[in-house]
Coordinates of C-alpha atoms and ligand atoms in Angstrom, one line a residue:
M973 CA 0.1 -0.2 0.0
C974 CA 1.0 3.7 -0.4
G975 CA 3.3 5.0 2.1
I976 CA 3.0 8.7 3.0
F977 CA 5.6 10.9 5.1
A978 CA 5.7 14.5 5.6
Y979 CA 8.0 16.3 7.8
T980 CA 7.8 20.7 9.1
G981 CA 10.6 21.1 11.6
A982 CA 12.4 24.6 12.8
Q983 CA 15.5 22.6 13.5
G984 CA 17.2 24.4 10.3
K985 CA 17.1 20.2 8.5
D986 CA 16.9 20.2 5.0
A987 CA 12.9 19.1 4.1
G988 CA 14.2 17.7 1.0
K989 CA 17.0 15.1 2.6
V990 CA 14.4 14.1 5.7
L991 CA 11.8 13.5 3.3
L992 CA 13.6 11.7 0.9
D993 CA 15.7 9.2 3.4
G994 CA 12.0 8.8 4.4
L995 CA 10.6 7.4 1.5
L996 CA 13.6 4.8 1.4
S997 CA 12.6 2.9 4.4
L998 CA 8.7 3.1 3.1
E999 CA 10.2 1.8 0.0
Y1000 CA 9.5 -2.2 1.6
R1001 CA 5.8 -1.2 1.6
G1002 CA 5.7 -1.9 -2.6
Y1003 CA 5.6 1.2 -5.0
D1004 CA 5.3 2.0 -8.5
S1005 CA 6.3 6.1 -8.5
A1006 CA 7.4 8.2 -5.8
G1007 CA 7.1 12.6 -5.5
I1008 CA 7.8 15.3 -3.3
F1009 CA 6.8 18.6 -2.8
T1010 CA 8.3 21.2 -0.5
P1011 CA 6.6 25.0 -0.8
E1012 CA 9.7 26.8 -1.5
S1013 CA 11.0 24.0 -4.3
G1014 CA 8.0 23.2 -5.8
S1015 CA 7.2 19.2 -6.9
I1016 CA 9.1 16.4 -8.5
K1017 CA 7.8 12.8 -9.7
S1018 CA 9.1 9.8 -10.9
P1019 CA 7.7 6.6 -11.5
G1020 CA 10.0 3.9 -10.3
A1021 CA 11.4 3.5 -6.8
V1022 CA 13.3 6.2 -4.8
A1023 CA 16.4 6.1 -6.3
E1024 CA 14.6 7.3 -9.2
L1025 CA 12.8 10.0 -7.9
R1026 CA 16.6 11.1 -6.0
K1027 CA 18.3 11.9 -9.8
K1028 CA 15.8 14.0 -11.0
I1029 CA 16.3 16.1 -8.4
P1030 CA 18.7 19.5 -9.0
T1031 CA 20.6 20.7 -6.5
G1032 CA 19.6 23.5 -4.3
F1033 CA 16.1 21.8 -3.7
G1034 CA 14.8 21.2 -0.3
G1035 CA 12.9 24.0 2.3
K1036 CA 11.6 23.5 6.0
S1037 CA 8.8 21.6 5.1
G1038 CA 6.9 19.3 2.8
I1039 CA 5.3 15.9 1.9
A1040 CA 6.5 13.2 0.0
H1041 CA 4.5 9.3 -1.3
L1042 CA 5.3 6.8 -2.5
R1043 CA 2.6 5.1 -4.6
W1044 CA 0.9 1.6 -5.2
A1045 CA -1.3 1.8 -7.8
T1046 CA -5.2 1.7 -7.4
H1047 CA -6.5 4.2 -9.1
G1048 CA -5.3 5.2 -13.0
E1049 CA -1.5 3.7 -14.3
P1050 CA 1.6 3.8 -12.0
N1051 CA 2.8 6.5 -14.4
E1052 CA 4.1 10.1 -13.7
K1053 CA 0.8 12.2 -14.0
N1054 CA -0.8 9.8 -11.7
A1055 CA 2.1 10.0 -9.1
H1056 CA 1.4 12.1 -5.9
P1057 CA 1.6 14.6 -4.8
H1058 CA -1.3 15.9 -6.3
Q1059 CA -2.6 19.6 -6.5
D1060 CA -5.5 21.9 -6.9
C1061 CA -6.2 24.7 -9.8
T1062 CA -3.9 26.8 -7.9
G1063 CA -1.2 24.6 -7.5
E1064 CA -1.2 26.4 -3.6
L1065 CA -3.1 23.4 -2.2
W1066 CA -1.0 19.9 -2.2
I1067 CA -2.0 16.3 -1.5
V1068 CA -0.3 12.8 -0.4
H1069 CA -3.4 10.0 0.1
N1070 CA -2.8 6.7 1.0
G1071 CA -6.1 4.4 0.7
I1072 CA -9.9 4.8 -2.0
I1073 CA -11.8 7.5 -2.2
E1074 CA -15.1 5.3 -2.8
N1075 CA -17.2 9.3 -3.9
F1076 CA -14.7 10.4 -5.9
K1077 CA -16.6 10.4 -9.2
E1078 CA -19.4 11.9 -8.2
L1079 CA -17.4 15.1 -6.4
K1080 CA -15.4 15.5 -9.6
E1081 CA -18.6 15.9 -11.5
K1082 CA -19.5 18.7 -9.4
L1083 CA -16.0 20.0 -9.0
A1084 CA -15.5 20.0 -12.7
H1085 CA -19.1 21.9 -13.1
A1086 CA -17.9 24.2 -11.0
G1087 CA -15.0 25.1 -13.4
H1088 CA -11.9 23.0 -11.9
R1089 CA -9.5 21.2 -14.2
F1090 CA -8.2 17.8 -12.9
A1091 CA -4.7 16.7 -14.7
S1092 CA -4.5 13.2 -13.3
D1093 CA -7.1 10.3 -13.2
S1094 CA -6.6 9.4 -9.4
D1095 CA -9.0 9.6 -6.8
T1096 CA -6.9 11.8 -4.7
E1097 CA -6.1 14.7 -7.1
V1098 CA -9.9 15.2 -6.4
L1099 CA -9.4 15.8 -2.5
A1100 CA -7.0 18.6 -3.4
H1101 CA -9.5 20.5 -5.9
L1102 CA -12.1 20.2 -2.7
V1103 CA -10.6 21.7 -0.1
E1104 CA -9.6 24.6 -2.7
E1105 CA -13.1 24.4 -2.5
H1106 CA -13.9 24.7 0.4
L1107 CA -11.3 27.8 1.0
K1108 CA -12.9 29.8 -1.2
K1109 CA -15.9 30.1 1.2
E1110 CA -14.3 29.4 4.6
K1111 CA -11.1 31.5 4.4
N1112 CA -9.0 28.9 6.3
F1113 CA -7.3 26.5 5.3
E1114 CA -8.0 24.0 8.9
K1115 CA -11.5 24.6 8.4
A1116 CA -11.4 24.0 4.9
A1117 CA -9.5 20.7 5.3
L1118 CA -12.2 19.6 7.3
A1119 CA -15.2 20.6 5.4
A1120 CA -14.0 18.5 2.3
L1121 CA -13.0 15.6 4.4
N1122 CA -16.6 15.7 5.7
D1123 CA -17.7 15.3 2.3
L1124 CA -15.7 11.9 1.8
R1125 CA -16.4 8.1 1.4
G1126 CA -14.1 5.4 1.5
T1127 CA -10.7 5.0 3.2
Y1128 CA -8.1 7.5 3.1
G1129 CA -4.5 8.7 4.9
I1130 CA -3.8 12.2 3.7
A1131 CA -1.0 14.6 5.0
L1132 CA -2.1 17.7 3.1
Q1133 CA 0.1 20.7 2.8
Y1134 CA -0.5 24.6 1.7
K1135 CA 1.6 27.2 0.2
G1136 CA 0.3 29.9 2.3
E1137 CA 1.3 28.4 5.3
P1138 CA 4.2 26.7 4.2
D1139 CA 5.0 25.8 8.3
K1140 CA 1.8 24.3 8.5
L1141 CA 0.9 20.2 7.6
I1142 CA -2.6 18.9 8.0
A1143 CA -3.0 15.1 8.1
A1144 CA -6.1 12.7 9.1
R1145 CA -7.0 9.0 8.7
M1146 CA -10.1 7.0 7.7
G1147 CA -9.2 3.5 7.7
S1148 CA -5.5 4.1 6.7
P1149 CA -2.5 4.1 9.0
I1150 CA -1.5 7.2 10.0
V1151 CA 1.1 8.0 13.2
I1152 CA 2.3 11.5 13.8
G1153 CA 6.4 12.0 14.7
L1154 CA 6.5 14.7 17.8
G1155 CA 9.9 16.1 17.9
D1156 CA 11.7 19.0 19.7
G1157 CA 10.7 21.8 17.4
E1158 CA 10.1 19.0 14.6
H1159 CA 6.9 17.0 13.4
F1160 CA 6.2 14.7 11.2
I1161 CA 3.3 12.6 9.6
A1162 CA 4.3 8.8 8.1
S1163 CA 2.1 6.1 7.4
D1164 CA 4.0 3.8 9.8
P1165 CA 6.8 5.1 12.8
S1166 CA 10.1 3.7 10.2
P1167 CA 10.9 7.1 8.6
I1168 CA 9.9 8.8 12.4
L1169 CA 12.2 6.5 14.6
P1170 CA 15.2 8.0 13.2
H1171 CA 14.1 11.5 14.5
T1172 CA 11.9 10.9 17.2
K1173 CA 10.3 7.5 19.4
K1174 CA 7.3 10.1 20.8
V1175 CA 4.7 9.5 18.2
V1176 CA 0.9 8.9 18.2
F1177 CA -1.1 6.7 16.3
L1178 CA -4.0 9.0 14.7
E1179 CA -7.7 6.9 15.3
D1180 CA -10.0 6.8 12.4
G1181 CA -12.1 10.3 11.9
E1182 CA -9.1 12.3 13.1
V1183 CA -7.4 15.0 12.1
A1184 CA -3.8 16.5 13.0
V1185 CA -2.7 19.4 12.8
L1186 CA 1.0 20.3 13.3
T1187 CA 3.6 23.4 12.7
P1188 CA 7.6 23.0 14.3
H1189 CA 5.9 23.4 18.0
K1190 CA 2.6 22.9 18.3
H1191 CA 0.5 20.1 17.1
S1192 CA -3.2 19.2 18.0
I1193 CA -5.8 16.5 17.1
Y1194 CA -9.7 17.0 16.2
K1195 CA -12.4 14.6 15.3
L1196 CA -14.1 15.5 12.2
N1197 CA -16.6 17.3 14.0
A1198 CA -13.8 19.9 15.2
E1199 CA -14.0 18.8 18.4
K1200 CA -10.9 18.9 20.2
V1201 CA -9.4 15.3 21.3
D1202 CA -6.5 15.0 23.8
R1203 CA -4.1 11.2 23.3
T1204 CA -1.3 11.0 25.2
P1205 CA 1.6 10.2 23.0
T1206 CA 3.1 6.7 23.0
E1207 CA 7.7 5.9 23.4
I1208 CA 8.3 3.1 20.8
D1209 CA 11.2 1.9 21.2
W1210 CA 11.4 0.1 17.7
S1211 CA 14.7 -0.5 15.3
P1212 CA 13.3 0.7 11.8
E1213 CA 12.9 -3.0 10.8
E1214 CA 10.5 -3.9 13.5
A1215 CA 8.8 0.0 12.6
Q1216 CA 8.5 -2.0 9.1
K1217 CA 6.8 -5.3 10.7
G1218 CA 4.2 -3.0 12.7
G1219 CA 6.4 -4.3 15.8
Y1220 CA 5.8 -8.0 14.8
E1221 CA 8.4 -9.9 14.8
H1222 CA 8.0 -11.0 11.3
F1223 CA 6.4 -10.2 8.4
M1224 CA 4.4 -13.0 8.5
L1225 CA 2.6 -12.4 11.5
K1226 CA 2.1 -8.7 10.5
E1227 CA 0.2 -10.6 7.4
I1228 CA -2.0 -12.5 9.2
M1229 CA -3.0 -9.8 11.8
E1230 CA -4.1 -8.0 8.7
G1231 CA -6.7 -10.2 7.8
P1232 CA -9.8 -8.2 8.7
E1233 CA -8.4 -4.6 6.8
V1234 CA -7.6 -6.9 4.1
V1235 CA -11.4 -8.9 3.4
E1236 CA -12.5 -5.5 4.2
N1237 CA -9.9 -3.9 1.1
T1238 CA -10.9 -6.8 -1.4
L1239 CA -14.9 -6.1 -0.6
R1240 CA -14.9 -2.3 0.1
G1241 CA -16.7 -0.7 -3.5
R1242 CA -18.2 -4.1 -4.5
V1243 CA -20.8 -5.4 -2.6
I1244 CA -24.4 -4.0 -3.4
A1245 CA -26.2 -6.0 -0.4
E1246 CA -29.4 -4.8 -0.5
K1247 CA -29.7 -6.3 -4.2
G1248 CA -28.0 -9.3 -3.7
M1249 CA -25.2 -8.5 -6.4
V1250 CA -21.4 -7.2 -6.7
K1251 CA -20.0 -4.9 -8.3
L1252 CA -16.7 -5.6 -10.3
G1253 CA -15.5 -2.5 -12.0
G1254 CA -12.4 -4.8 -13.8
L1255 CA -14.8 -7.2 -15.2
E1256 CA -17.0 -4.5 -16.7
A1257 CA -15.6 -4.5 -20.0
V1258 CA -15.7 -8.3 -20.2
A1259 CA -19.5 -8.6 -18.8
K1260 CA -21.4 -9.7 -21.9
E1261 CA -18.6 -12.5 -22.7
L1262 CA -19.1 -13.6 -18.9
A1263 CA -22.1 -14.5 -19.4
S1264 CA -22.3 -16.2 -22.2
I1265 CA -19.3 -18.6 -20.8
E1266 CA -19.6 -22.1 -20.7
R1267 CA -16.6 -23.6 -18.3
V1268 CA -13.9 -21.7 -16.7
I1269 CA -10.2 -23.4 -16.0
I1270 CA -8.8 -22.0 -12.8
V1271 CA -4.7 -21.8 -13.1
G1272 CA -2.3 -21.1 -10.2
C1273 CA 0.8 -22.3 -8.3
G1274 CA 1.5 -23.1 -4.9
T1275 CA -1.3 -21.3 -2.3
A1276 CA -3.3 -19.6 -4.9
Y1277 CA -3.7 -22.8 -7.1
Y1278 CA -5.2 -23.4 -3.6
A1279 CA -7.6 -20.9 -3.8
G1280 CA -8.4 -21.8 -7.2
L1281 CA -9.7 -25.3 -5.8
V1282 CA -12.0 -23.5 -3.0
G1283 CA -13.4 -21.0 -6.6
E1284 CA -14.3 -24.4 -7.8
Y1285 CA -16.4 -25.6 -5.1
M1286 CA -18.0 -21.8 -5.0
L1287 CA -18.2 -21.6 -8.8
E1288 CA -20.3 -25.2 -9.3
E1289 CA -22.5 -24.8 -6.2
F1290 CA -23.1 -21.3 -6.5
A1291 CA -22.6 -20.0 -10.3
G1292 CA -23.5 -23.7 -11.8
I1293 CA -20.9 -23.7 -14.2
P1294 CA -18.4 -26.5 -14.7
V1295 CA -15.2 -25.3 -13.3
E1296 CA -11.3 -27.2 -13.8
V1297 CA -8.5 -26.0 -11.6
E1298 CA -5.3 -26.7 -12.6
L1299 CA -1.9 -26.7 -11.4
A1300 CA 0.0 -23.5 -14.1
S1301 CA 3.4 -25.6 -14.4
E1302 CA 1.0 -28.4 -15.9
F1303 CA -1.2 -26.4 -18.0
R1304 CA 0.8 -24.8 -19.8
Y1305 CA 3.2 -28.3 -20.7
R1306 CA 0.1 -30.6 -21.7
A1307 CA -2.7 -30.0 -25.0
P1308 CA -5.6 -28.2 -23.4
V1309 CA -8.7 -28.0 -24.8
L1310 CA -10.4 -24.4 -24.6
N1311 CA -12.0 -22.0 -26.8
Q1312 CA -13.6 -18.5 -26.6
K1313 CA -16.6 -19.9 -24.2
T1314 CA -14.2 -20.8 -22.1
A1315 CA -12.6 -18.0 -19.3
L1316 CA -9.2 -18.8 -18.2
I1317 CA -8.5 -17.7 -14.6
A1318 CA -5.1 -17.2 -13.6
I1319 CA -5.0 -16.4 -9.5
S1320 CA -1.3 -14.8 -8.3
Q1321 CA -0.3 -12.3 -5.6
S1322 CA 2.9 -11.3 -7.3
G1323 CA 1.4 -11.1 -10.5
E1324 CA 4.5 -12.6 -12.1
T1325 CA 4.8 -16.2 -11.6
L1326 CA 6.1 -17.4 -14.7
D1327 CA 4.4 -20.9 -15.1
T1328 CA 1.2 -18.7 -14.2
L1329 CA 1.6 -16.0 -16.9
E1330 CA 3.0 -18.7 -19.4
A1331 CA -0.9 -20.7 -18.9
I1332 CA -2.2 -17.1 -19.5
R1333 CA -0.2 -17.4 -22.7
E1334 CA -1.7 -20.4 -23.9
G1335 CA -5.2 -19.7 -23.1
K1336 CA -5.0 -16.1 -25.1
R1337 CA -3.2 -18.0 -28.2
K1338 CA -6.4 -20.7 -28.1
G1339 CA -8.9 -18.2 -28.3
A1340 CA -9.9 -18.2 -24.3
L1341 CA -11.5 -15.0 -22.1
T1342 CA -8.4 -14.7 -19.8
L1343 CA -8.7 -12.8 -16.5
G1344 CA -6.4 -12.0 -13.6
I1345 CA -7.2 -12.4 -9.5
V1346 CA -3.8 -10.4 -8.7
N1347 CA -2.7 -8.5 -5.9
A1348 CA 0.3 -6.6 -7.5
V1349 CA -0.9 -3.7 -10.3
G1350 CA 0.6 -3.4 -12.8
S1351 CA 2.2 -6.4 -13.1
T1352 CA 2.4 -8.7 -15.9
I1353 CA -0.2 -10.9 -15.2
A1354 CA -2.6 -8.1 -14.8
R1355 CA -1.5 -6.4 -17.8
E1356 CA -1.2 -9.0 -20.2
T1357 CA -5.1 -10.6 -19.1
D1358 CA -8.1 -9.3 -20.7
A1359 CA -9.8 -8.4 -17.1
G1360 CA -9.6 -8.9 -13.8
V1361 CA -10.3 -8.3 -10.4
Y1362 CA -7.5 -6.7 -7.9
N1363 CA -7.2 -8.1 -4.6
H1364 CA -6.4 -4.9 -2.7
A1365 CA -4.4 -6.8 -0.2
G1366 CA -1.7 -4.5 0.0
P1367 CA 2.3 -5.8 -0.5
E1368 CA 3.0 -9.4 1.0
V1369 CA 6.6 -9.2 1.9
S1370 CA 7.1 -12.6 4.2
V1371 CA 7.7 -15.6 1.2
A1372 CA 4.5 -18.0 2.4
S1373 CA 1.6 -16.1 1.5
T1374 CA -1.1 -15.6 4.1
K1375 CA -3.1 -12.4 3.7
A1376 CA -2.9 -13.0 -0.3
L1377 CA -4.6 -16.1 0.0
V1378 CA -7.7 -14.4 2.4
S1379 CA -7.7 -12.1 -0.1
Q1380 CA -8.0 -14.8 -2.9
L1381 CA -10.5 -16.1 -1.6
T1382 CA -12.7 -13.2 -1.0
A1383 CA -12.4 -12.4 -4.2
L1384 CA -13.8 -15.3 -5.6
A1385 CA -16.8 -15.3 -3.9
L1386 CA -17.4 -11.8 -5.0
F1387 CA -16.6 -13.8 -8.8
T1388 CA -18.8 -16.1 -7.7
V1389 CA -21.9 -14.1 -6.8
F1390 CA -21.1 -12.3 -10.4
L1391 CA -21.1 -14.7 -12.4
G1392 CA -23.9 -17.0 -10.4
R1393 CA -26.1 -13.8 -10.7
Q1394 CA -25.8 -13.7 -14.3
R1395 CA -26.7 -17.0 -14.0
A1396 CA -29.6 -18.7 -11.9
M1397 CA -28.3 -17.6 -8.2
S1398 CA -31.3 -15.9 -6.6
E1399 CA -32.0 -12.5 -5.0
E1400 CA -32.4 -14.3 -1.8
T1401 CA -29.2 -16.0 -2.4
G1402 CA -27.1 -13.2 -3.4
K1403 CA -27.9 -11.7 -0.4
E1404 CA -27.4 -14.6 1.8
I1405 CA -23.8 -14.5 0.7
T1406 CA -23.1 -10.8 0.3
A1407 CA -24.2 -10.1 3.8
E1408 CA -22.4 -12.9 5.4
L1409 CA -18.7 -11.9 3.5
K1410 CA -19.9 -8.5 5.5
K1411 CA -19.5 -10.0 8.9
L1412 CA -16.0 -11.6 7.6
P1413 CA -13.6 -8.9 9.7
A1414 CA -15.3 -9.3 12.6
K1415 CA -15.2 -13.2 13.1
L1416 CA -11.5 -13.3 11.5
K1417 CA -10.6 -10.3 14.6
A1418 CA -12.4 -12.8 17.1
I1419 CA -10.0 -15.5 15.6
L1420 CA -7.2 -13.4 15.8
G1421 CA -8.1 -13.0 19.7
R1422 CA -7.5 -16.0 20.1
T1423 CA -3.4 -16.1 18.7
A1424 CA -2.1 -16.8 22.5
D1425 CA -4.0 -19.8 22.4
I1426 CA -2.8 -21.3 18.9
E1427 CA 0.9 -20.5 20.1
V1428 CA 0.3 -22.7 23.0
L1429 CA -0.5 -25.4 20.7
A1430 CA 1.8 -24.9 17.7
K1431 CA 4.8 -25.4 21.0
K1432 CA 3.4 -28.4 22.3
Y1433 CA 3.6 -30.2 18.5
A1434 CA 6.6 -28.6 17.6
S1435 CA 8.6 -31.9 18.3
S1436 CA 6.7 -33.5 15.7
R1437 CA 8.8 -35.1 12.5
D1438 CA 5.6 -35.6 10.7
F1439 CA 1.7 -33.9 10.2
L1440 CA -1.3 -35.1 8.3
F1441 CA -3.9 -32.5 7.4
I1442 CA -7.2 -33.5 6.3
G1443 CA -10.8 -31.7 5.4
R1444 CA -13.6 -32.7 3.5
K1445 CA -15.2 -30.6 0.6
Y1446 CA -14.1 -26.5 0.7
N1447 CA -11.8 -27.5 3.6
Y1448 CA -9.5 -29.8 1.3
P1449 CA -7.9 -27.3 0.0
V1450 CA -7.8 -25.8 3.0
A1451 CA -6.1 -29.0 4.6
L1452 CA -3.8 -28.7 1.3
E1453 CA -3.1 -25.2 2.2
G1454 CA -2.0 -26.0 6.5
A1455 CA -0.1 -28.7 5.3
I1456 CA 2.1 -26.4 2.5
K1457 CA 2.0 -23.6 5.1
L1458 CA 3.9 -26.2 7.6
K1459 CA 6.3 -27.6 5.3
E1460 CA 7.6 -24.4 3.4
I1461 CA 8.9 -23.0 7.1
S1462 CA 9.2 -25.5 9.7
Y1463 CA 10.8 -27.7 6.8
V1464 CA 8.3 -30.8 8.7
H1465 CA 6.8 -33.5 6.4
A1466 CA 3.3 -32.6 6.1
E1467 CA 0.8 -34.1 4.2
G1468 CA -2.9 -32.5 3.1
Y1469 CA -5.1 -35.0 2.1
S1470 CA -8.7 -35.4 1.8
A1471 CA -10.4 -36.9 4.8
G1472 CA -11.8 -39.7 2.4
E1473 CA -8.6 -40.5 0.9
M1474 CA -7.2 -41.2 4.1
K1475 CA -8.3 -44.1 4.7
H1476 CA -6.5 -45.5 1.1
G1477 CA -3.5 -45.1 2.5
P1478 CA -2.0 -42.2 5.0
I1479 CA -3.7 -44.1 8.0
A1480 CA -1.0 -46.6 7.4
M1481 CA 1.8 -44.4 9.1
I1482 CA -0.8 -43.4 11.7
D1483 CA 0.6 -44.3 15.6
E1484 CA 1.2 -42.1 18.7
H1485 CA 3.7 -40.0 16.9
F1486 CA 2.4 -38.7 14.2
P1487 CA -0.2 -36.4 14.7
T1488 CA -3.1 -35.2 12.4
F1489 CA -5.2 -31.6 11.9
A1490 CA -8.6 -32.2 11.2
L1491 CA -10.9 -29.8 10.0
A1492 CA -14.3 -30.6 11.3
P1493 CA -16.4 -27.3 11.7
H1494 CA -20.3 -28.0 11.9
D1495 CA -20.6 -28.8 7.6
S1496 CA -22.8 -30.8 5.4
V1497 CA -19.7 -32.7 5.4
Y1498 CA -18.9 -32.8 9.5
E1499 CA -20.3 -36.4 10.3
K1500 CA -18.5 -37.5 8.2
V1501 CA -14.7 -36.1 9.5
V1502 CA -16.3 -37.2 13.2
S1503 CA -16.0 -40.4 11.5
N1504 CA -12.2 -40.1 10.3
I1505 CA -11.0 -38.7 13.7
H1506 CA -12.7 -41.9 15.1
E1507 CA -10.5 -43.7 13.0
L1508 CA -7.5 -41.6 13.7
K1509 CA -8.0 -41.9 17.5
A1510 CA -8.4 -45.5 17.1
R1511 CA -4.9 -45.5 15.8
K1512 CA -3.5 -43.4 18.8
G1513 CA -3.1 -40.9 16.7
P1514 CA -3.0 -37.2 18.3
V1515 CA -5.4 -34.9 16.3
V1516 CA -5.8 -31.6 16.5
A1517 CA -9.2 -30.7 15.2
L1518 CA -10.7 -26.7 14.5
V1519 CA -14.2 -27.0 15.1
T1520 CA -17.2 -24.5 14.9
E1521 CA -17.8 -22.5 18.0
G1522 CA -20.0 -24.2 20.3
D1523 CA -19.2 -27.8 19.2
T1524 CA -18.6 -30.3 21.8
R1525 CA -18.6 -33.3 20.4
V1526 CA -15.4 -33.4 18.4
A1527 CA -13.6 -31.9 21.6
E1528 CA -14.4 -34.7 23.2
L1529 CA -12.5 -36.9 21.0
A1530 CA -9.6 -34.9 20.1
D1531 CA -6.8 -34.2 21.9
D1532 CA -7.4 -30.1 21.4
V1533 CA -9.4 -27.7 19.3
I1534 CA -9.4 -24.3 18.2
A1535 CA -13.1 -23.1 17.5
V1536 CA -14.3 -20.8 14.7
P1537 CA -17.4 -18.3 14.5
K1538 CA -20.1 -19.8 12.1
T1539 CA -19.9 -18.7 8.7
L1540 CA -22.0 -20.3 5.8
E1541 CA -19.9 -23.4 4.5
M1542 CA -18.4 -21.7 1.1
L1543 CA -17.4 -18.6 3.3
S1544 CA -15.7 -21.3 6.0
P1545 CA -12.4 -21.5 4.2
I1546 CA -11.3 -17.6 4.3
L1547 CA -11.8 -18.2 8.2
N1548 CA -9.9 -21.2 8.9
V1549 CA -6.6 -20.7 7.0
V1550 CA -6.1 -18.3 9.3
P1551 CA -5.7 -20.9 12.3
L1552 CA -3.3 -23.0 10.1
Q1553 CA -1.2 -20.1 9.1
L1554 CA -1.1 -19.1 12.9
F1555 CA -0.3 -22.9 13.6
A1556 CA 2.2 -23.0 11.1
Y1557 CA 3.9 -19.4 12.1
Y1558 CA 4.8 -20.5 15.5
F1559 CA 5.7 -23.5 15.0
A1560 CA 8.3 -22.9 12.9
K1561 CA 9.4 -20.2 15.6
E1562 CA 9.6 -22.5 18.3
K1563 CA 12.1 -24.3 15.7
G1564 CA 13.9 -21.3 15.6
L1565 CA 14.0 -20.7 11.9
N1566 CA 13.7 -17.7 9.7
V1567 CA 9.9 -17.8 9.3
D1568 CA 10.2 -14.8 6.3
R1569 CA 12.3 -16.3 4.3
P1570 CA 12.8 -20.0 4.3
R1571 CA 15.1 -21.9 2.7
N1572 CA 15.1 -22.5 -0.8
L1573 CA 12.1 -20.6 -1.4
A1574 CA 11.2 -17.6 -3.1
K1575 CA 8.5 -14.7 -3.1
S1576 CA 8.2 -14.6 -6.6
V1577 CA 9.1 -17.4 -8.7
T1578 CA 10.1 -16.1 -12.2
V1579 CA 11.9 -19.5 -13.7
E1580 CA 10.3 -22.4 -14.8
Ligands
G6P2726 C1 6.2 -19.2 -4.3 C2 5.5 -18.6 -3.0 C3 4.2 -19.1 -2.6 C4 3.1 -18.7 -3.5 C5 3.2 -18.8 -5.2 C6 2.8 -18.4 -5.9 O1 5.9 -20.2 -4.2 O2 6.4 -19.1 -1.9 O3 3.7 -18.5 -1.2 O4 1.7 -19.3 -3.2 O5 4.9 -18.8 -5.3 O6 3.3 -17.8 -6.2 P1 1.9 -15.6 -6.6 O7 2.8 -14.5 -6.5 O8 1.8 -16.5 -8.1 O9 0.3 -16.2 -6.0

C-alpha cells in the first residue's frame, strides 16, 4: 500500500533530504512511483523507486517543510501523471493520500461543473480541488480541510499542505494508518513509524475519523466534527526494521494479523448487499462475454492454486458453471482444450509467477477469455489478461503467502456472486452470501484474538516430525494449505489429504507419534469428518481439530481443539485458513527458523 511521509521543522534540517531518506524506509510497502513537494522548491515526481526520484532532484532542492509519497497504484496507471503529490487548480494546495475515495466520481463531476480542471485520473487529486473549493468559502486552511474531509466516503490516510501557511501540515485518517511523530521543534506524518524513528521515538497513532494539525512547535488533534482530542503520546523503541513489521517479530505474523483489514479492502465498494449483487469494475468490459461463458479453468501455483480449488467448489455450487482447476506448470505443457466459451482465470499474488503467466499466454493463443485475480497492480499477469479483479491486499513481504490467500478467497466469493447472478443464483442467495461476506472481518478479529491459544498448541506439537492435515469439501483445499504452510516454513514433513482418501493410504502411517490436524467445522460433511477422527483415535493418533464455536462432540474426541465462528460453508475457508497459518507460524518460530525467508524458496518464482 502507498507510503506517506511529511515533515515540518524549525531546526534548520533540509526537508528535501529528510523526506527522501524517509521514503527509502517506506519502500518495503511496495511502490510504482514516488513524489515530493516542498513549498520552497515545488514538486518532483518519478515512476519507479525512490532512487529514480532522487536522480531527478536538482541541487538546491529543499525547504523547511514538505510532503512525500510512494504510490502503489489503485486508481489510474502507475505513471508520472498519477504519482503523488497532487495539487489543486492554483498550485497552492498539495496532497498525498493512501486509500480509496469511493465517492470520487460524484465529487469530480461536481467540481468539474464548478470549473475545476483535473490533471490526472487519480481519486486523490479530487481531494486537493475539494479543499480548494472549501477554501474559497472558509478562507481558513484548517476549516477548509475539515469541511472537505466531511464530504468524503472511503478510506484515507492523508497529508495536506498549503503554500499560504507553509510550515503547517494537516493529517487525517480513515481506514489507512497515520502516525504523527513529535520531535523537538519538528513534527512528522507517516504511514508507519519507520521513517520517523531516526528523528524521534515519541509518536501518536491517529484513530479513524481524526485530523491532526501540525506546525514545528505545536500539534493538535481533532475529530471530524472539530471536537478537540487529548491523546497521550506513545514512546516506541522499535528498531526501524521492527517498525516496518508494525512491531511484530515477523512480516508473516503482521500479514496474518492484517486479515480483517484485507477482507474489508477486497470487498470495499464491490458489494451491493440490498440487491444481493456485486460490482466488479475490472470485469465490466467483459461482463457480456462472461454471461455466455460455458466453462471456467483456474490456474495458479502453490497457495494460489489452493485458492482456485476452493473457487471451483464455490463456482460450481453457486454459479452452476463447470470449473476445472489446474497447476499452471502442468497446464502449459499439455494440450488443454479451450475455446471462446472458456474463461481462463489466473490467480497470483505477485502477478509475475512465470508458469501462471505462460498458462495465460497459452490460453490467449487458443482464444479463451483470460482473467486475473491479482494483488500486484500493474504486474505482468494483470497487464496481459483481458480483465480481472484486484485483491487490494497490500504488499505481502513474507515468502509464505497468508493475507493474499484470504483476499483471493474473498475475491473468488465475489466472482461467484457476480457469475451466479448472471445465471440462476436467486436474489435471496446473493443477499445471504454478500451479507455474510461483510461479517467476515469481525469474525476474523475474533479468531486473531485467540492467537495466544494457537501459540501454546503449536509449541506443544513443535517436536513432531510429521503432520497430516485432513478436510473435506470446501475444507479439503484448506487442509492442503495447512500442510504446505507447515512444510515451507518449518521444514517438517506434512501432507494435506482429503479426509475421505485417508483410508486409502495415509492412515497406515498413523501411530501415537504422527499427529493429524483435522478440519471439522459444522458443515454438510461434519459427520463424515467426525468418523475420520474416530478412525485416527482408534490408531492412537494425536488429533488437533478445528471446530465451529459451541461444538462439544469433537472436543470430547480430539486431543486439542481450536474453535472458529460459524459462517456459510462456502466462506468457511476464509476463516479456517487463518488458525492454520498461525499454527505454522508459531511451530516454525518455536524451531528457531527464519520464518519470513524460508530456505530454498522465493516470494515470486519467475523461472520455470
Ligand atoms: C511461491 C510462494 C508461494 C506462492 C506461489 C505463487 O511459491 O512462495 O507463497 O503461493 O509462489 O505465487 P503467486 O505470486 O503467483 O501467487
